[in-house]
Short mmCIF file of C-alpha atoms in Angstrom, two decimals:
data_model
loop_
_atom_site.label_atom_id
_atom_site.label_comp_id
_atom_site.label_asym_id
_atom_site.label_seq_id
_atom_site.Cartn_x
_atom_site.Cartn_y
_atom_site.Cartn_z
CA UNK A 1 -0.32 -0.05 -0.45
CA UNK A 2 2.87 2.23 0.81
CA UNK A 3 4.51 2.15 -2.28
CA UNK A 4 1.37 1.59 -4.06
CA UNK A 5 0.13 6.47 -2.57
CA UNK A 6 4.64 7.28 -2.41
CA UNK A 7 3.85 8.37 0.41
CA UNK A 8 5.38 8.65 4.29
CA UNK A 9 4.49 5.67 6.57
CA UNK A 10 4.65 5.92 10.41
CA UNK A 11 4.22 2.24 12.13
CA UNK A 12 4.18 1.84 15.63
CA UNK A 13 5.16 -2.38 16.26
CA UNK A 14 6.53 -3.76 19.87
CA UNK A 15 8.77 -5.95 17.51
CA UNK A 16 11.91 -5.16 16.60
CA UNK A 17 11.60 -7.91 13.87
CA UNK A 18 8.50 -5.94 11.91
CA UNK A 19 10.22 -2.82 12.81
CA UNK A 20 13.30 -4.02 11.15
CA UNK A 21 11.50 -5.55 8.30
CA UNK A 22 9.13 -2.62 7.31
CA UNK A 23 11.37 1.15 7.92
CA UNK A 24 13.67 2.38 6.07
CA UNK A 25 14.20 4.12 9.36
CA UNK A 26 14.14 3.08 13.33
CA UNK A 27 13.04 5.41 15.84
CA UNK A 28 13.68 3.83 19.69
CA UNK A 29 11.79 5.79 21.77
CA UNK A 30 11.87 4.34 25.85
CA UNK A 31 8.99 6.42 28.32
CA UNK A 32 8.33 9.49 25.65
CA UNK A 33 12.40 9.38 25.00
CA UNK A 34 13.67 8.33 21.76
CA UNK A 35 17.00 6.39 22.74
CA UNK A 36 18.14 6.14 18.81
CA UNK A 37 16.80 6.76 15.46
CA UNK A 38 18.87 5.79 13.02
CA UNK A 39 17.87 3.37 9.86
CA UNK A 40 17.23 -0.59 10.76
CA UNK A 41 20.69 -1.48 9.53
CA UNK A 42 22.56 0.78 11.88
CA UNK A 43 21.28 0.35 14.87
CA UNK A 44 21.29 -3.20 13.92
CA UNK A 45 24.38 -2.93 14.14
CA UNK A 46 25.96 0.08 16.10
CA UNK A 47 22.99 0.51 18.81
CA UNK A 48 23.45 4.20 20.39
CA UNK A 49 23.42 2.21 24.12
CA UNK A 50 22.67 -0.94 26.22
CA UNK A 51 18.56 0.02 26.14
CA UNK A 52 18.44 -0.62 22.48
CA UNK A 53 21.37 -2.84 21.97
CA UNK A 54 18.95 -5.14 24.80
CA UNK A 55 16.04 -4.46 22.22
CA UNK A 56 16.84 -4.15 18.76
CA UNK A 57 17.73 -8.14 20.49
CA UNK A 58 20.57 -10.26 18.15
CA UNK A 59 23.63 -8.44 20.87
CA UNK A 60 25.20 -9.08 23.94
CA UNK A 61 26.02 -6.47 26.22
CA UNK A 62 28.39 -6.29 28.41
CA UNK A 63 29.57 -4.54 31.54
CA UNK A 64 33.01 -3.61 33.21
CA UNK A 65 35.57 -1.47 34.92
CA UNK A 66 38.99 0.09 33.27
CA UNK A 67 41.87 -1.27 34.03
CA UNK A 68 43.60 0.83 31.54
CA UNK A 69 43.73 1.84 27.80
CA UNK A 70 46.09 0.58 25.09
CA UNK A 71 46.30 1.79 21.48
CA UNK A 72 42.98 3.49 20.96
CA UNK A 73 41.51 -0.71 22.94
CA UNK A 74 40.29 -0.55 26.78
CA UNK A 75 41.39 -3.56 28.53
CA UNK A 76 38.51 -4.17 31.00
CA UNK A 77 37.72 -6.42 33.97
CA UNK A 78 33.74 -7.73 34.55
CA UNK A 79 32.35 -8.29 38.17
CA UNK A 80 32.71 -12.48 37.16
CA UNK A 81 36.32 -11.57 36.54
CA UNK A 82 35.98 -11.66 33.27
CA UNK A 83 38.20 -9.73 30.34
CA UNK A 84 37.57 -7.07 27.99
CA UNK A 85 39.49 -6.30 25.55
CA UNK A 86 37.25 -3.42 23.61
CA UNK A 87 38.02 -0.45 20.77
CA UNK A 88 36.81 2.57 22.13
CA UNK A 89 38.77 4.80 19.13
CA UNK A 90 39.26 8.61 20.50
CA UNK A 91 36.02 8.12 23.72
CA UNK A 92 38.29 10.10 26.70
CA UNK A 93 38.58 6.27 28.64
CA UNK A 94 40.50 6.01 31.68
CA UNK A 95 41.88 3.47 35.03
CA UNK A 96 38.22 3.09 36.90
CA UNK A 97 35.70 3.83 34.54
CA UNK A 98 32.86 1.86 33.19
CA UNK A 99 32.40 0.89 30.00
CA UNK A 100 29.14 -1.15 28.06
CA UNK A 101 29.66 -2.19 25.11
CA UNK A 102 27.19 -4.77 22.73
CA UNK A 103 28.59 -7.73 20.87
CA UNK A 104 26.33 -9.70 18.19
CA UNK A 105 25.23 -12.82 19.25
CA UNK A 106 26.03 -14.37 15.88
CA UNK A 107 30.09 -13.83 16.20
CA UNK A 108 30.07 -15.90 19.00
CA UNK A 109 32.17 -18.70 19.35
CA UNK A 110 31.46 -21.79 21.66
CA UNK A 111 33.43 -24.86 22.14
CA UNK A 112 34.80 -27.42 25.29
CA UNK A 113 37.29 -25.93 27.23
CA UNK A 114 40.45 -27.41 27.90
CA UNK A 115 41.60 -29.67 30.79
CA UNK A 116 42.03 -27.24 33.26
CA UNK A 117 40.54 -23.72 31.02
CA UNK A 118 38.92 -21.27 31.94
CA UNK A 119 36.94 -17.85 30.61
CA UNK A 120 39.40 -15.95 33.56
CA UNK A 121 43.28 -17.09 31.35
CA UNK A 122 41.86 -15.19 28.30
CA UNK A 123 40.90 -12.39 26.35
CA UNK A 124 37.13 -12.01 25.07
CA UNK A 125 35.74 -14.59 26.49
CA UNK A 126 32.85 -16.76 28.90
CA UNK A 127 32.45 -19.34 30.87
CA UNK A 128 29.64 -21.38 31.41
CA UNK A 129 27.11 -23.83 31.94
CA UNK A 130 24.33 -24.55 29.21
CA UNK A 131 21.38 -24.09 30.60
CA UNK A 132 19.03 -23.54 26.77
CA UNK A 133 19.68 -25.16 23.53
CA UNK A 134 17.55 -24.21 20.03
CA UNK A 135 17.39 -25.53 16.48
CA UNK A 136 16.36 -22.20 14.20
CA UNK A 137 17.16 -23.65 11.38
CA UNK A 138 20.22 -21.83 9.66
CA UNK A 139 21.63 -21.59 12.80
CA UNK A 140 21.97 -22.50 16.77
CA UNK A 141 20.76 -20.92 19.97
CA UNK A 142 23.23 -21.36 22.59
CA UNK A 143 22.42 -20.04 25.80
CA UNK A 144 24.49 -19.65 28.09
CA UNK A 145 24.48 -19.11 33.14
CA UNK A 146 28.02 -17.01 33.26
CA UNK A 147 26.59 -17.38 37.53
CA UNK A 148 25.55 -14.23 37.55
CA UNK A 149 22.41 -14.13 37.16
CA UNK A 150 23.18 -13.04 33.62
CA UNK A 151 22.56 -15.18 30.51
CA UNK A 152 25.09 -15.01 27.77
CA UNK A 153 23.60 -16.40 23.77
CA UNK A 154 25.30 -17.10 20.72
CA UNK A 155 23.71 -17.85 17.19
CA UNK A 156 25.83 -20.91 15.82
CA UNK A 157 26.18 -21.26 12.30
CA UNK A 158 24.39 -25.42 12.11
CA UNK A 159 26.87 -27.22 9.81
CA UNK A 160 29.34 -25.87 12.86
CA UNK A 161 26.96 -27.05 15.89
CA UNK A 162 26.38 -29.72 14.92
CA UNK A 163 30.26 -31.06 14.14
CA UNK A 164 30.41 -32.01 17.99
CA UNK A 165 27.40 -30.20 19.46
CA UNK A 166 26.98 -29.61 23.11
CA UNK A 167 24.86 -30.88 25.33
CA UNK A 168 22.94 -28.55 27.62
CA UNK A 169 24.33 -29.09 31.11
CA UNK A 170 26.92 -28.73 29.62
CA UNK A 171 30.86 -26.37 31.05
CA UNK A 172 31.51 -24.50 27.48
CA UNK A 173 33.88 -21.30 26.85
CA UNK A 174 32.05 -19.15 24.28
CA UNK A 175 34.92 -16.04 22.89
CA UNK A 176 35.64 -13.41 20.56
CA UNK A 177 37.32 -11.41 18.24
CA UNK A 178 37.92 -7.64 20.26
CA UNK A 179 37.12 -6.27 16.45
CA UNK A 180 33.71 -7.54 17.03
CA UNK A 181 32.47 -5.58 20.22
CA UNK A 182 31.54 -1.67 20.06
CA UNK A 183 31.90 0.04 23.00
CA UNK A 184 28.30 1.71 23.79
CA UNK A 185 27.53 5.07 24.79
CA UNK A 186 25.84 4.97 28.35
CA UNK A 187 25.60 1.83 30.70
CA UNK A 188 22.51 3.47 31.86
CA UNK A 189 19.47 0.57 31.07
CA UNK A 190 22.50 -2.23 30.56
CA UNK A 191 20.19 -4.20 32.97
CA UNK A 192 16.65 -5.63 31.35
CA UNK A 193 14.68 -2.92 29.92
CA UNK A 194 11.35 -2.53 30.91
CA UNK A 195 9.00 -3.04 28.34
CA UNK A 196 9.55 -0.26 25.46
CA UNK A 197 7.11 2.77 25.20
CA UNK A 198 7.79 2.26 21.05
CA UNK A 199 9.99 0.98 17.82
CA UNK A 200 8.05 3.45 15.31
CA UNK A 201 9.36 2.38 11.29
CA UNK A 202 8.94 5.56 9.02
#
Protein backbone atom coordinates (compact mmCIF):
# COMPACT_ATOMS: atom_id res chain seq x y z
CA UNK A 1 0.00 0.00 0.00
CA UNK A 2 2.80 2.40 0.87
CA UNK A 3 4.45 1.80 -2.50
CA UNK A 4 1.18 2.33 -4.33
CA UNK A 5 0.35 5.56 -2.53
CA UNK A 6 3.92 6.85 -2.47
CA UNK A 7 3.56 8.57 0.89
CA UNK A 8 5.40 8.29 4.20
CA UNK A 9 3.96 5.82 6.70
CA UNK A 10 4.63 5.92 10.44
CA UNK A 11 4.22 2.40 11.88
CA UNK A 12 4.26 1.96 15.66
CA UNK A 13 5.14 -1.53 16.89
CA UNK A 14 6.50 -3.42 19.89
CA UNK A 15 7.96 -6.09 17.59
CA UNK A 16 11.63 -5.58 16.78
CA UNK A 17 11.72 -7.86 13.73
CA UNK A 18 8.68 -6.12 12.27
CA UNK A 19 10.27 -2.72 12.67
CA UNK A 20 13.50 -3.84 11.01
CA UNK A 21 11.64 -5.57 8.17
CA UNK A 22 9.37 -2.71 7.09
CA UNK A 23 11.28 0.45 7.95
CA UNK A 24 13.61 2.78 6.14
CA UNK A 25 14.19 4.52 9.47
CA UNK A 26 13.64 3.04 12.95
CA UNK A 27 13.11 5.23 16.02
CA UNK A 28 13.53 3.44 19.36
CA UNK A 29 11.74 5.25 22.20
CA UNK A 30 11.52 4.81 25.95
CA UNK A 31 8.97 6.73 28.01
CA UNK A 32 8.51 9.26 25.23
CA UNK A 33 12.24 9.88 24.80
CA UNK A 34 14.02 9.02 21.54
CA UNK A 35 16.95 6.72 22.32
CA UNK A 36 18.09 6.31 18.70
CA UNK A 37 16.82 7.13 15.22
CA UNK A 38 18.62 5.60 12.24
CA UNK A 39 18.22 3.20 9.32
CA UNK A 40 17.27 -0.27 10.53
CA UNK A 41 20.62 -1.82 9.59
CA UNK A 42 22.53 0.91 11.43
CA UNK A 43 20.49 0.39 14.60
CA UNK A 44 21.22 -3.34 14.52
CA UNK A 45 24.93 -3.00 13.72
CA UNK A 46 25.60 0.05 15.89
CA UNK A 47 23.16 0.45 18.79
CA UNK A 48 23.81 3.69 20.62
CA UNK A 49 23.36 2.45 24.18
CA UNK A 50 22.57 -0.63 26.23
CA UNK A 51 18.83 -0.01 26.11
CA UNK A 52 18.76 0.00 22.31
CA UNK A 53 21.09 -3.00 22.08
CA UNK A 54 18.86 -5.09 24.33
CA UNK A 55 15.63 -3.91 22.73
CA UNK A 56 16.61 -4.45 19.12
CA UNK A 57 17.87 -7.96 19.93
CA UNK A 58 20.66 -10.14 18.61
CA UNK A 59 23.19 -8.61 21.01
CA UNK A 60 24.91 -9.44 24.28
CA UNK A 61 25.59 -6.45 26.53
CA UNK A 62 28.87 -6.58 28.47
CA UNK A 63 30.13 -4.28 31.21
CA UNK A 64 33.31 -3.89 33.21
CA UNK A 65 35.71 -1.53 34.94
CA UNK A 66 38.57 -0.17 32.84
CA UNK A 67 41.98 -1.32 34.04
CA UNK A 68 43.96 0.58 31.43
CA UNK A 69 43.79 1.96 27.90
CA UNK A 70 46.32 0.75 25.33
CA UNK A 71 46.50 1.66 21.63
CA UNK A 72 42.86 2.67 21.32
CA UNK A 73 41.52 -0.29 23.28
CA UNK A 74 40.19 -0.37 26.82
CA UNK A 75 41.12 -3.44 28.84
CA UNK A 76 38.30 -3.99 31.31
CA UNK A 77 37.45 -6.50 34.01
CA UNK A 78 33.87 -7.70 34.54
CA UNK A 79 32.32 -8.59 37.87
CA UNK A 80 32.83 -12.29 37.12
CA UNK A 81 36.52 -11.91 36.28
CA UNK A 82 36.25 -11.85 32.49
CA UNK A 83 38.82 -9.63 30.79
CA UNK A 84 37.45 -7.61 27.89
CA UNK A 85 39.28 -5.83 25.12
CA UNK A 86 37.05 -3.05 23.77
CA UNK A 87 37.99 -0.78 20.85
CA UNK A 88 37.16 2.74 22.03
CA UNK A 89 38.55 5.02 19.32
CA UNK A 90 38.83 8.59 20.62
CA UNK A 91 36.50 8.04 23.60
CA UNK A 92 38.05 9.72 26.70
CA UNK A 93 38.22 6.72 29.01
CA UNK A 94 40.68 6.06 31.82
CA UNK A 95 41.40 3.46 34.46
CA UNK A 96 38.50 3.00 36.86
CA UNK A 97 35.79 4.07 34.41
CA UNK A 98 32.84 1.76 33.86
CA UNK A 99 32.27 0.73 30.25
CA UNK A 100 29.44 -1.00 28.45
CA UNK A 101 29.71 -2.73 25.11
CA UNK A 102 27.60 -4.77 22.73
CA UNK A 103 28.52 -7.97 20.93
CA UNK A 104 26.49 -9.63 18.21
CA UNK A 105 25.38 -13.13 19.13
CA UNK A 106 26.35 -14.49 15.71
CA UNK A 107 29.96 -13.39 16.21
CA UNK A 108 30.55 -15.76 19.14
CA UNK A 109 32.31 -19.16 19.02
CA UNK A 110 31.40 -21.81 21.60
CA UNK A 111 33.61 -24.74 22.58
CA UNK A 112 34.39 -27.11 25.40
CA UNK A 113 37.32 -25.95 27.56
CA UNK A 114 40.62 -27.77 27.59
CA UNK A 115 41.52 -29.53 30.82
CA UNK A 116 41.97 -26.92 33.56
CA UNK A 117 41.19 -24.02 31.23
CA UNK A 118 38.88 -21.20 32.31
CA UNK A 119 37.75 -18.01 30.62
CA UNK A 120 39.80 -16.04 33.16
CA UNK A 121 42.90 -17.30 31.35
CA UNK A 122 41.73 -15.62 28.14
CA UNK A 123 40.75 -12.24 26.74
CA UNK A 124 37.24 -11.77 25.36
CA UNK A 125 35.81 -15.01 26.69
CA UNK A 126 33.13 -16.05 29.16
CA UNK A 127 32.41 -19.45 30.61
CA UNK A 128 29.34 -21.06 32.07
CA UNK A 129 26.85 -23.89 31.90
CA UNK A 130 24.62 -24.39 28.88
CA UNK A 131 21.01 -24.29 30.00
CA UNK A 132 19.16 -23.97 26.68
CA UNK A 133 19.74 -25.11 23.11
CA UNK A 134 17.30 -24.09 20.37
CA UNK A 135 17.62 -25.16 16.74
CA UNK A 136 16.62 -22.18 14.60
CA UNK A 137 17.22 -23.86 11.25
CA UNK A 138 20.25 -22.08 9.83
CA UNK A 139 21.76 -21.60 13.29
CA UNK A 140 21.52 -22.97 16.83
CA UNK A 141 20.82 -20.62 19.72
CA UNK A 142 23.00 -21.59 22.70
CA UNK A 143 22.15 -19.91 26.02
CA UNK A 144 24.86 -19.96 28.68
CA UNK A 145 24.31 -19.27 32.38
CA UNK A 146 27.24 -17.14 33.56
CA UNK A 147 26.36 -17.67 37.20
CA UNK A 148 25.82 -13.97 37.93
CA UNK A 149 22.15 -13.79 37.07
CA UNK A 150 22.93 -13.01 33.45
CA UNK A 151 22.55 -15.17 30.36
CA UNK A 152 24.99 -15.01 27.47
CA UNK A 153 23.70 -16.10 24.06
CA UNK A 154 25.55 -17.39 21.00
CA UNK A 155 24.07 -18.05 17.57
CA UNK A 156 26.19 -20.87 16.14
CA UNK A 157 25.89 -21.81 12.46
CA UNK A 158 24.25 -25.22 12.16
CA UNK A 159 27.10 -26.52 10.00
CA UNK A 160 29.52 -25.75 12.84
CA UNK A 161 27.33 -26.78 15.76
CA UNK A 162 26.43 -30.24 14.51
CA UNK A 163 30.05 -31.25 13.89
CA UNK A 164 30.30 -31.86 17.65
CA UNK A 165 27.00 -30.92 19.32
CA UNK A 166 27.03 -29.47 22.82
CA UNK A 167 24.49 -30.71 25.36
CA UNK A 168 22.50 -28.88 28.00
CA UNK A 169 24.40 -28.97 31.28
CA UNK A 170 27.86 -28.89 29.70
CA UNK A 171 30.41 -26.29 30.77
CA UNK A 172 31.61 -24.25 27.80
CA UNK A 173 33.75 -21.27 26.86
CA UNK A 174 32.33 -18.63 24.52
CA UNK A 175 34.81 -16.30 22.84
CA UNK A 176 34.95 -13.58 20.22
CA UNK A 177 37.44 -11.25 18.49
CA UNK A 178 37.85 -7.76 19.93
CA UNK A 179 36.99 -6.29 16.53
CA UNK A 180 33.38 -7.45 16.99
CA UNK A 181 32.87 -5.50 20.24
CA UNK A 182 31.22 -2.08 20.06
CA UNK A 183 31.53 0.53 22.80
CA UNK A 184 28.12 1.79 23.94
CA UNK A 185 27.39 5.40 24.76
CA UNK A 186 26.38 4.72 28.34
CA UNK A 187 25.25 2.04 30.74
CA UNK A 188 22.13 3.74 31.97
CA UNK A 189 19.92 0.80 30.95
CA UNK A 190 22.43 -2.02 31.10
CA UNK A 191 20.12 -4.18 33.18
CA UNK A 192 17.15 -5.80 31.43
CA UNK A 193 14.98 -2.87 30.31
CA UNK A 194 11.35 -2.29 30.96
CA UNK A 195 9.09 -2.99 27.99
CA UNK A 196 9.85 -0.22 25.49
CA UNK A 197 7.17 2.31 24.74
CA UNK A 198 7.64 2.18 20.98
CA UNK A 199 9.68 1.20 18.05
CA UNK A 200 8.53 3.55 15.31
CA UNK A 201 9.16 2.48 11.75
CA UNK A 202 9.02 5.10 9.04
